[in-house]
Coordinates of C-alpha atoms in Angstrom, one line a residue:
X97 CA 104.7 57.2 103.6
X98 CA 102.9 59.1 100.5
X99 CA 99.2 59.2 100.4
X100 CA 98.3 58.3 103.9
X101 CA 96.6 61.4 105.0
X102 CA 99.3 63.2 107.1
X103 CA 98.3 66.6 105.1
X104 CA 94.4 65.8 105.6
X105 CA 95.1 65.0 109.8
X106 CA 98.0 67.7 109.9
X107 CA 95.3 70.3 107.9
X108 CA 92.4 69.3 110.1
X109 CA 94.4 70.4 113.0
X110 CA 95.6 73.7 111.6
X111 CA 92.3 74.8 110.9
X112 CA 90.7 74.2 114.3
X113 CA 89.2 77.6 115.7
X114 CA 90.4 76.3 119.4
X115 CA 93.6 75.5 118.6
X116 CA 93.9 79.0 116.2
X117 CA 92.4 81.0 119.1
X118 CA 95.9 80.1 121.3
X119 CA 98.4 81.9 118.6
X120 CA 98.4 85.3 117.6
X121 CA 99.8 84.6 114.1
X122 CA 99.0 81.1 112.0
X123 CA 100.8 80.1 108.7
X124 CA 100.7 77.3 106.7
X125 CA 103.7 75.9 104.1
X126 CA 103.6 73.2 102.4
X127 CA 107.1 71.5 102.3
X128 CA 108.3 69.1 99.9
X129 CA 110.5 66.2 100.8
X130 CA 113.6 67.9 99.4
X131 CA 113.2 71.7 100.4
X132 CA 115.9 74.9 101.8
X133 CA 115.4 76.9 104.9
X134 CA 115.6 80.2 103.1
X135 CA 112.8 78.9 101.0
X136 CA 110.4 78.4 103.7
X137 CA 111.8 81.2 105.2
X138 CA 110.5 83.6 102.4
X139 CA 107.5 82.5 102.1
X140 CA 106.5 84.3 105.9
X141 CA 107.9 87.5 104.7
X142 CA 104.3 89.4 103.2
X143 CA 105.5 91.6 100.3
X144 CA 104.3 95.3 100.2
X145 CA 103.9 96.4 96.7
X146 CA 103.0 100.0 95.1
X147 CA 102.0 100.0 91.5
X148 CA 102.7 95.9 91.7
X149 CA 106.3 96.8 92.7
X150 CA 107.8 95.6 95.7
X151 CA 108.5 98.4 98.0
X152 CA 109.1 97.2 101.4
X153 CA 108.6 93.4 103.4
X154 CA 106.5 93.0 106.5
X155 CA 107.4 90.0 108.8
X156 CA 105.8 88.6 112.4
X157 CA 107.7 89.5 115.3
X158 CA 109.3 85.9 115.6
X159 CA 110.6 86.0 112.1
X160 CA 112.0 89.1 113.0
X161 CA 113.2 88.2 116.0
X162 CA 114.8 84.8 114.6
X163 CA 116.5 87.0 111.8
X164 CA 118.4 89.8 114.2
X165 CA 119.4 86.9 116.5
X166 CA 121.0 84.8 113.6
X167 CA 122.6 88.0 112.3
X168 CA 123.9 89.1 115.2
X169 CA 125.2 85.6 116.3
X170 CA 127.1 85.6 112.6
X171 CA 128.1 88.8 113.0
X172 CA 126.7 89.7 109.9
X173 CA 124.3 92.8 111.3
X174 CA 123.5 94.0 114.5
X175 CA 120.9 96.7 115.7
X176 CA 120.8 99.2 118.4
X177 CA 118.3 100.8 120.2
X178 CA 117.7 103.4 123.6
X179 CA 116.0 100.2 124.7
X180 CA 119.3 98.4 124.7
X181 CA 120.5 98.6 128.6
X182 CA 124.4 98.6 129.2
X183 CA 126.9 99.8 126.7
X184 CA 126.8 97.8 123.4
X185 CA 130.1 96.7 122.0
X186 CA 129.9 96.5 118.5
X187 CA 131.9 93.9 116.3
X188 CA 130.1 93.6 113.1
X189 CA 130.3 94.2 109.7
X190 CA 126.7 96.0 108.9
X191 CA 125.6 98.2 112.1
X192 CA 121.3 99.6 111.7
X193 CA 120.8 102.8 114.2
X194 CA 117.5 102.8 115.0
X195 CA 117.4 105.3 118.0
X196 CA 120.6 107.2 118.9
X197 CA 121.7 107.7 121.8
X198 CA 124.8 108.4 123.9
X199 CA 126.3 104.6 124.3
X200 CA 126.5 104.4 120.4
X201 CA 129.8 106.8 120.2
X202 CA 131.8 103.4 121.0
X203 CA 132.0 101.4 118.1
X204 CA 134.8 98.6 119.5
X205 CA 136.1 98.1 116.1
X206 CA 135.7 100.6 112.9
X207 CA 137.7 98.7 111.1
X208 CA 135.3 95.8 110.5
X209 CA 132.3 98.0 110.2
X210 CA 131.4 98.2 106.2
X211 CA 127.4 99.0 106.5
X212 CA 126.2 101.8 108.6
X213 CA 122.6 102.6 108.3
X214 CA 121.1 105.4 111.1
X215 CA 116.9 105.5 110.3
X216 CA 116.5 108.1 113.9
X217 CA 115.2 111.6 112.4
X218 CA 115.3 113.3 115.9
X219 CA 119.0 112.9 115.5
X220 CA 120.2 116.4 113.4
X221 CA 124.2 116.0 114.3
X222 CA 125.9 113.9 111.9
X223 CA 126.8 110.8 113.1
X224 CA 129.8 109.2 114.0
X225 CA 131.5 106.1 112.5
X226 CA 135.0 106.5 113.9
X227 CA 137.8 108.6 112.1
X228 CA 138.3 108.6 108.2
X229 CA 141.5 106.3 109.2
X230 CA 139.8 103.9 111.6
X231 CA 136.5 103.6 109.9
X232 CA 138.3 103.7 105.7
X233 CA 136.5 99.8 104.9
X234 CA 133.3 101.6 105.2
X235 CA 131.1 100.6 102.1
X236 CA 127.6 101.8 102.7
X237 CA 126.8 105.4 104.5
X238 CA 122.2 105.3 104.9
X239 CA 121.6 108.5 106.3
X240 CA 117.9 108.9 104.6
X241 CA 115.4 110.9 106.6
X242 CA 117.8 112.3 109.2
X243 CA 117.7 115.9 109.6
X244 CA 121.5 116.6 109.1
X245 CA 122.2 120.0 107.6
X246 CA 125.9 119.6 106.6
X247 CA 128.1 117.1 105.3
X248 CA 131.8 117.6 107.2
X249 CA 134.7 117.8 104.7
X250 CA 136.0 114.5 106.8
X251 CA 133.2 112.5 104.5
X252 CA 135.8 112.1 101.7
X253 CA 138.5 110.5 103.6
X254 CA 135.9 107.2 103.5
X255 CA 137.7 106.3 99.7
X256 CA 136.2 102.9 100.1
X257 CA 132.5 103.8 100.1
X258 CA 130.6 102.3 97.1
X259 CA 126.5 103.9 98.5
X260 CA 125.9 107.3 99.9
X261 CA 122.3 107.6 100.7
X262 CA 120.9 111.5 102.0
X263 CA 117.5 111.3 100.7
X264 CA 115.1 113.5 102.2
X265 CA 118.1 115.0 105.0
X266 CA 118.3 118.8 104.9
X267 CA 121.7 119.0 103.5
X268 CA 122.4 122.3 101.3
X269 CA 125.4 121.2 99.8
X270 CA 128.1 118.5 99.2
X271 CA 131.8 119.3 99.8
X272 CA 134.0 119.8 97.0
X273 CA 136.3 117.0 98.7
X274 CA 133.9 114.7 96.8
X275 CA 136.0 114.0 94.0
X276 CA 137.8 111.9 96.4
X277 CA 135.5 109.5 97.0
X278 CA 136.6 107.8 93.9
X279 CA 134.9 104.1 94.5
X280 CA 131.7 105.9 94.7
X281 CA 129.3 104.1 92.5
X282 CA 125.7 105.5 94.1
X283 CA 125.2 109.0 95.6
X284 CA 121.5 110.3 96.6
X285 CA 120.6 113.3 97.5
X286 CA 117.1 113.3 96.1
X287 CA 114.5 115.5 98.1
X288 CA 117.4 117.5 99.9
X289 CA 118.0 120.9 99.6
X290 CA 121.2 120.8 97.3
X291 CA 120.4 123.4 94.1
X292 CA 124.0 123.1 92.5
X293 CA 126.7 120.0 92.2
X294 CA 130.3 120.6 92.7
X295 CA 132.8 119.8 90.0
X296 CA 133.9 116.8 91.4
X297 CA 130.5 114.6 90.8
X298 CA 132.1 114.6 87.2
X299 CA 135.4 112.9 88.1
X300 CA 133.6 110.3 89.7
X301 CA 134.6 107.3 87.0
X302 CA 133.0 104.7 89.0
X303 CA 129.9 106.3 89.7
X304 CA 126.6 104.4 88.1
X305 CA 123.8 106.2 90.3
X306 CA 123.0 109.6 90.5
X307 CA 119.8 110.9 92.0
X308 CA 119.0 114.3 92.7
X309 CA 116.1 117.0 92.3
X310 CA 114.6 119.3 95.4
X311 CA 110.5 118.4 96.0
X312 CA 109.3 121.9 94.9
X313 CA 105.3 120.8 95.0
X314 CA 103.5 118.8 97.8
X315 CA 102.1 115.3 96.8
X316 CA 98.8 115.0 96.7
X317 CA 98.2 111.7 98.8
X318 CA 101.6 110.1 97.2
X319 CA 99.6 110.8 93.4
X320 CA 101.2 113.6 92.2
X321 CA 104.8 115.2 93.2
X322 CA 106.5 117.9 91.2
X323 CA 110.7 118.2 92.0
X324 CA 113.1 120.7 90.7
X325 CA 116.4 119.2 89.3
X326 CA 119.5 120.8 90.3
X327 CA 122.1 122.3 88.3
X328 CA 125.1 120.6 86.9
X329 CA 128.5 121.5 86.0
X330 CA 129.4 123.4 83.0
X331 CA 132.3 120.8 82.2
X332 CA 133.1 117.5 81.1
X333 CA 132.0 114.5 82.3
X334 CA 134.5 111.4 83.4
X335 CA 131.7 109.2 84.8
X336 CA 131.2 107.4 81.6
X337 CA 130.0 104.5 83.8
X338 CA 126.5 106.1 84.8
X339 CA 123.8 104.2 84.7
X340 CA 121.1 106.7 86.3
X341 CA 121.4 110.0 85.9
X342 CA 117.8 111.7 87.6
X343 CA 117.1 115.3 88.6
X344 CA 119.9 117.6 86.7
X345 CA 119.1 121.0 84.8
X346 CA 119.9 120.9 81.0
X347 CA 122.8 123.1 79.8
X348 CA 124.3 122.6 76.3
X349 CA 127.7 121.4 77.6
X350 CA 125.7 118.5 79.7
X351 CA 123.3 117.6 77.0
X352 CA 126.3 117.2 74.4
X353 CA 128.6 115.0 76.9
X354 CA 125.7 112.7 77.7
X355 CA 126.7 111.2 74.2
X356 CA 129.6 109.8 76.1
X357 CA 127.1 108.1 78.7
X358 CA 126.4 105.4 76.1
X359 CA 125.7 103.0 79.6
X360 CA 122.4 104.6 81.2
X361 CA 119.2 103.5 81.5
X362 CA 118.0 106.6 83.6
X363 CA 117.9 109.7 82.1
X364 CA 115.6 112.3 84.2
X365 CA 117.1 116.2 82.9
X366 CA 114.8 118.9 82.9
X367 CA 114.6 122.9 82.3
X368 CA 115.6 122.0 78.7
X369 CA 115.3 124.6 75.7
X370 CA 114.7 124.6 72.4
X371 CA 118.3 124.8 71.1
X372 CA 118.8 121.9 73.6
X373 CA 117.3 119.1 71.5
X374 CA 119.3 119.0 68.8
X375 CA 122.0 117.6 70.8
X376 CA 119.9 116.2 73.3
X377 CA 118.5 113.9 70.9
X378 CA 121.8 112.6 68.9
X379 CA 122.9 111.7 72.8
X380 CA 120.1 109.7 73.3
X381 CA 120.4 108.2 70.0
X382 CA 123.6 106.2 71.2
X383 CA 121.8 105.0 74.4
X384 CA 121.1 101.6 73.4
X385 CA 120.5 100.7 77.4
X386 CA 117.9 103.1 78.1
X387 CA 114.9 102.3 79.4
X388 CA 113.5 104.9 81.3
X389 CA 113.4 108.5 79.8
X390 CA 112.1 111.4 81.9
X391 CA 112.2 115.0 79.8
X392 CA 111.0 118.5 81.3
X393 CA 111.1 121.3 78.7
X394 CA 111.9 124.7 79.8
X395 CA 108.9 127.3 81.0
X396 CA 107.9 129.0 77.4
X397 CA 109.5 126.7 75.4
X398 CA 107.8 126.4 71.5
X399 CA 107.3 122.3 72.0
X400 CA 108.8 119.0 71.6
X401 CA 109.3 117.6 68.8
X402 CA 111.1 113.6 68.6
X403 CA 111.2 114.1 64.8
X404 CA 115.1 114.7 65.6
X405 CA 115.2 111.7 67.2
X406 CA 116.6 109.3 64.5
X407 CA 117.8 106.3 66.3
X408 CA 115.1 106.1 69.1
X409 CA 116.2 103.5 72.4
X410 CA 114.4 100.2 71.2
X411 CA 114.7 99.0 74.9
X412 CA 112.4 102.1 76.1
X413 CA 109.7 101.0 78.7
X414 CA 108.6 104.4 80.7
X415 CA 108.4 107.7 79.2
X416 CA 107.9 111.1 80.9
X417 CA 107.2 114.1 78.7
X418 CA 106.1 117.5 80.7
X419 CA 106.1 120.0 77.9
X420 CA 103.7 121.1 74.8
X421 CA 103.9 118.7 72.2
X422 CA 103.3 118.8 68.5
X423 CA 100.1 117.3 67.2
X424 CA 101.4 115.2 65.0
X425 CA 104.2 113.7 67.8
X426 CA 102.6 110.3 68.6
X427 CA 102.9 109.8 64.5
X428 CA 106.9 110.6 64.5
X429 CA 109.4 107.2 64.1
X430 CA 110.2 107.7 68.0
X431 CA 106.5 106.6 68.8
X432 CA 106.5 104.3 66.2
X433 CA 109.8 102.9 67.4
X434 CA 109.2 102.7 71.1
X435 CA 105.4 102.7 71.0
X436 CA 104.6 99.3 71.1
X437 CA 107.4 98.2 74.1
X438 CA 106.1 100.8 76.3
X439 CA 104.8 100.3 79.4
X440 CA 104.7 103.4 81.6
X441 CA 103.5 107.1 80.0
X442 CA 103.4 110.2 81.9
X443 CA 102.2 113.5 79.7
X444 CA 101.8 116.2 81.4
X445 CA 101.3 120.1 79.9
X446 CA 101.3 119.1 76.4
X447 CA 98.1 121.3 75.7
X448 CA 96.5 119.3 72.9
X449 CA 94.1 120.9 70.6
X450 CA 92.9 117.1 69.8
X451 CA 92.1 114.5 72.1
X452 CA 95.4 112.6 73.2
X453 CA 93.7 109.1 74.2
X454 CA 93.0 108.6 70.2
X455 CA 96.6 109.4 69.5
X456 CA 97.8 106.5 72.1
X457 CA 95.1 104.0 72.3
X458 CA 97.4 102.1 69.6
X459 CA 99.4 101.6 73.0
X460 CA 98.5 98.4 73.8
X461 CA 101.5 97.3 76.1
X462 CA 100.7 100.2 78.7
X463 CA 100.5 99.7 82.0
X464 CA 100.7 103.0 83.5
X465 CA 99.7 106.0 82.1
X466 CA 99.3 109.7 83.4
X467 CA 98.2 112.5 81.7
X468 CA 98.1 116.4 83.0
X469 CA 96.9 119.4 81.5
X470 CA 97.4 117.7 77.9
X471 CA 93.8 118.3 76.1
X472 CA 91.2 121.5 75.9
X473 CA 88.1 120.1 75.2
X474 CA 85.5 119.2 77.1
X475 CA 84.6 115.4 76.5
X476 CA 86.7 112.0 76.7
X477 CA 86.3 108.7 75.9
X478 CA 87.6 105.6 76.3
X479 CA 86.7 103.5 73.8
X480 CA 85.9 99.8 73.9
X481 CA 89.5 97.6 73.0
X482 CA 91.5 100.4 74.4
X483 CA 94.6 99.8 76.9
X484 CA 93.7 95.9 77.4
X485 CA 96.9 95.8 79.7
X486 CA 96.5 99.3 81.5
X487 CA 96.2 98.7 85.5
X488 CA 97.3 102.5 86.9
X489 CA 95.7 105.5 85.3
X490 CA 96.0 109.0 86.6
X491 CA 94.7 112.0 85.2
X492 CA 95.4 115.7 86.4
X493 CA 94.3 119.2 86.2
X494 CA 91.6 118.9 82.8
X495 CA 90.1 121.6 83.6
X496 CA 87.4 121.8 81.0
X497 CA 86.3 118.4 80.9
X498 CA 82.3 117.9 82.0
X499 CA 82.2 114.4 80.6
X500 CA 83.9 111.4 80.7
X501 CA 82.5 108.0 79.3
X502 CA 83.8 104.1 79.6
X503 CA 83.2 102.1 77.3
X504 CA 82.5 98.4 77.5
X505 CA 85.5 96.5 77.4
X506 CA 87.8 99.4 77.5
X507 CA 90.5 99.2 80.0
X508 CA 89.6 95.7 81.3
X509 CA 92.5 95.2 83.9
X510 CA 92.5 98.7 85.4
X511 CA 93.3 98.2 89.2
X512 CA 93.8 102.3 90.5
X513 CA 92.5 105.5 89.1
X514 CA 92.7 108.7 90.0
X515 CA 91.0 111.9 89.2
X516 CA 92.6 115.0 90.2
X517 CA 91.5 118.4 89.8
X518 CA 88.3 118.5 87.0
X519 CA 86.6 121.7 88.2
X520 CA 83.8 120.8 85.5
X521 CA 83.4 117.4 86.1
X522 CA 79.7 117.5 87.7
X523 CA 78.8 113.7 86.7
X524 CA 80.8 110.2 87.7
X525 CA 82.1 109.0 84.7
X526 CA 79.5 107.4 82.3
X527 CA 80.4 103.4 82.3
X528 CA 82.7 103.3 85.4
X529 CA 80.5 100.4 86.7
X530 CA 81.4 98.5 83.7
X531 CA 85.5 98.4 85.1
X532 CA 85.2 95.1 86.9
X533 CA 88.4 94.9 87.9
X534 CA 89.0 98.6 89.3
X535 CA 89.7 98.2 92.9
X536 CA 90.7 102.1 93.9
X537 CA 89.7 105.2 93.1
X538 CA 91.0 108.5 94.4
X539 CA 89.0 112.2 93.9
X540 CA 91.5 114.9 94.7
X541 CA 89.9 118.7 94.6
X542 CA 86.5 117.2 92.3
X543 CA 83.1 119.4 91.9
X544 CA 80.4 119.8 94.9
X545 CA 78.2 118.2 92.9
X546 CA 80.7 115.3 91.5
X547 CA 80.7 114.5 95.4
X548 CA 77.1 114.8 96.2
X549 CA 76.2 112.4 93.1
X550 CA 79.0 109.9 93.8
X551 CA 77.4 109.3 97.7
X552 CA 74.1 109.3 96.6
X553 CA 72.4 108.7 93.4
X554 CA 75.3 107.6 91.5
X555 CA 76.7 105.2 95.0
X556 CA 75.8 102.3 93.2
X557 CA 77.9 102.9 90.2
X558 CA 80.8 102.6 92.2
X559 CA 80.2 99.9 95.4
X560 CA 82.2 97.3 93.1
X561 CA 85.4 99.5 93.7
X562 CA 86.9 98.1 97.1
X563 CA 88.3 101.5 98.3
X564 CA 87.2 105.3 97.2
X565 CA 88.9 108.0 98.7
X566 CA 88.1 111.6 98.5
X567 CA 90.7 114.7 99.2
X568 CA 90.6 118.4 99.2
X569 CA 93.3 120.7 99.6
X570 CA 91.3 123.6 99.5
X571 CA 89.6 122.6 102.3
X572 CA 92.4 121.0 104.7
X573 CA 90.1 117.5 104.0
X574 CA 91.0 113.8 103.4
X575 CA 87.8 111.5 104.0
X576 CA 87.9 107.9 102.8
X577 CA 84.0 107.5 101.2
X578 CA 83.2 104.1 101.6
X579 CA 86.0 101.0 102.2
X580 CA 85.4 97.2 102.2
X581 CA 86.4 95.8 105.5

């Protein structure tokens, strides 16, 4: 019956104020004669993106509701609650914690359990999954955000577990037992308090993802974090296998046996010296995988210098450089190499006597860039044709600039920027009306006067940007300037 108006009389309908007022929620999918539940189902789920990357999903209540009742009907996850009344009796394969209490201490079955997430953070005892025996299918261990302080050496009898997840928990250390968790193929401990890893991380020969490094510098609104890596073992390395390797200190046995890790496309190692690089580099040279490469030279350190760098990753998309660099760097094969395919740049401390935009306007492919206590001087420009792709920009702590101009078409798709620490900055940048697209802007710790112009005389320059937020550490203040409803 195609073509006789069921859409038009069906839409007419859906877009009644009457009928809209009755519902609290109200979506519309169009559905094709051949079509799949999951499809429709996905398109209710809202994405949550930061930096056009999907972070998290947001559903309505019935869609969530539908989607625990299914699960736990299947037996394929089940969630509990204090608002749960009775005592729960647990048969399913993937069990979510989201407020302890005492009735979860009977699991009926630890034998089929293989998931086991726990997201309570008043809960600081580690919790209980049954005995190593009983509970030895286990697959996934979440534990992210809860405020355990120690891992029990009973952890390691769970041979079958494939994720270990203690992001953000106050743990100080891991057991040396871990060796034994040979089917271990993730383990994070990012943003805990572990400084040191034992020996045992290295006999892992399954594990792919390693994430670590202590948060040793508050974020400034989620802009700008700083993290301290942790140190490694002096020894060699079985876990040929890894794939991310984030948040270790360099030491010249680690930064020779990374040659070995010829599979990883992380590679986040700071604290690393001059007589590091040498060997640093011909490991990096056999990573024909990499694509994201994160290095932090050591405090006092001379500079970097890629010129050692032969055989640069051609599958490189996000660099991170935090170190001085040498003026002629963004010249060296390794820029000319990688230059073009990049997408993500983060300099920070390179200390330029020249200006650093000139050196990687030929950038064209970026899409993120961030740069930090990299120049001297006092003016910068962004010249018209530069960074036609560029959506995120974030520049920190340039302490002597007083003047910043935009040139017409420069930056054309930039979607965020942020300004963050420019204690000479007295004037909104020259030409920031002319960044149609820009939609936020963040001030962290800017001039008086920056402030005064930018909600009075120069408020017009910016009333095209849909949010502008303003925050000052100094002061204990976070105000949002202006927002569009």
């Amino acid at each position: 019956m195609g073509g006789s108006g069921k859409t038009t009389l069906v839409n007419s309908i859906y877009e009644d104020e009457r009928i809209k007022n009755q519902f609290d929620c109200h979506i519309w999918i169009t559905v094709s004669q051949k079509f799949h539940a999951s499809d429709i189902m996905r398109k209710m789920v809202v994405e949550r993106k930061h930096f056009r990357k999907v972070k998290e999903f947001q559903m309505h209540d019935i869609m969530r509701e539908l989607a625990i009742s299914i699960s736990e009907k299947e037996t394929f996850c089940m969630t509990h609650s204090k608002s749960q009344h009775g005592e729960p009796e647990y048969r399913c394969r993937r069990l979510s914690i989201h407020e302890h209490n005492e009735m979860i201490k009977s699991i009926s079955d630890p034998s089929r359990l293989r998931s086991f997430y726990h997201f309570d953070v008043t809960c600081s005892s580690f919790p209980s999954v049954g005995t190593p025996r009983s509970a030895r299918y286990l697959n996934v261990l979440e534990l992210q955000d809860v405020p355990i302080t120690v891992v029990p050496e009973e952890l390691s009898g769970l041979f079958n577990l494939r994720y270990l997840g203690f992001r953000r928990t106050k743990i100080k250390q891991l057991p040396q037992s871990v060796d034994k968790l040979f089917n271990l193929q993730t383990l994070d401990i990012y943003l805990t308090n572990v400084d040191k890893l034992p020996t045992g991380i290295t006999k892992l020969k399954r594990l792919r993802h390693l994430l670590a490094g202590k948060l040793s510098a508050p974020l400034y609104c989620g802009i700008v974090g700083k993290s301290r890596g942790v140190e490694a073992p002096k020894v060699v390395w079985e876990s040929i296998e890894l794939q991310t390797l984030k948040g270790v200190l360099a030491n010249m046995d680690l930064v020779e046996h990374l040659g070995n890790m010829t599979q990883l496309r992380t590679l986040e190692i700071e604290d690393v010296r001059e007589d590091h690089y040498p060997k640093l580099f011909a490991s990096i040279s056999k990573m024909r995988f990499l694509r994201t490469l994160n290095v932090l030279s050591a405090e006092g350190n001379q500079g970097i210098s890629f010129e050692a760098l032969n055989f640069p990753p051609k599958n490189l998309r996000k660099l991170k450089v935090n170190g001085r660099l040498h003026q002629s760097v963004m010249a060296s094969p390794f820029f000319q190499t990688v230059g073009a395919k990049l997408e993500k740049l983060y300099l920070t401390g390179s200390k330029m006597n020249i200006d650093p935009l000139i050196s990687i306007s030929c950038l064209s492919n970026l899409k993120v860039l961030q740069i930090g206590d990299t120049y001297g001087g006092e003016r910068i420009v962004f010249q018209s044709g530069w960074f036609p792709k560029l959506h995120t920009l974030i520049m920190c702590n340039l302490s002597h600039i007083n003047s910043m101009i935009m040139e017409q078409q420069t930056m054309k798709n930039l979607q965020w920027l942020a300004l963050v620490n420019f204690p000479e900055l007295k004037e909104v940048p020259h030409g920031i009306e002319l960044l149609l697209s820009l939609q936020n802007l963040m001030l962290v710790n800017m001039h008086d006067e920056f402030m005064e112009r930018i909600q009075g005389e120069d408020k017009v320059r910016v009333q095209h940007i849909s949010t502008v937020r303003f925050l000052d550490r100094s002061r204990g203040m976070e105000k949002r300037l202006f927002q569009d409803s």
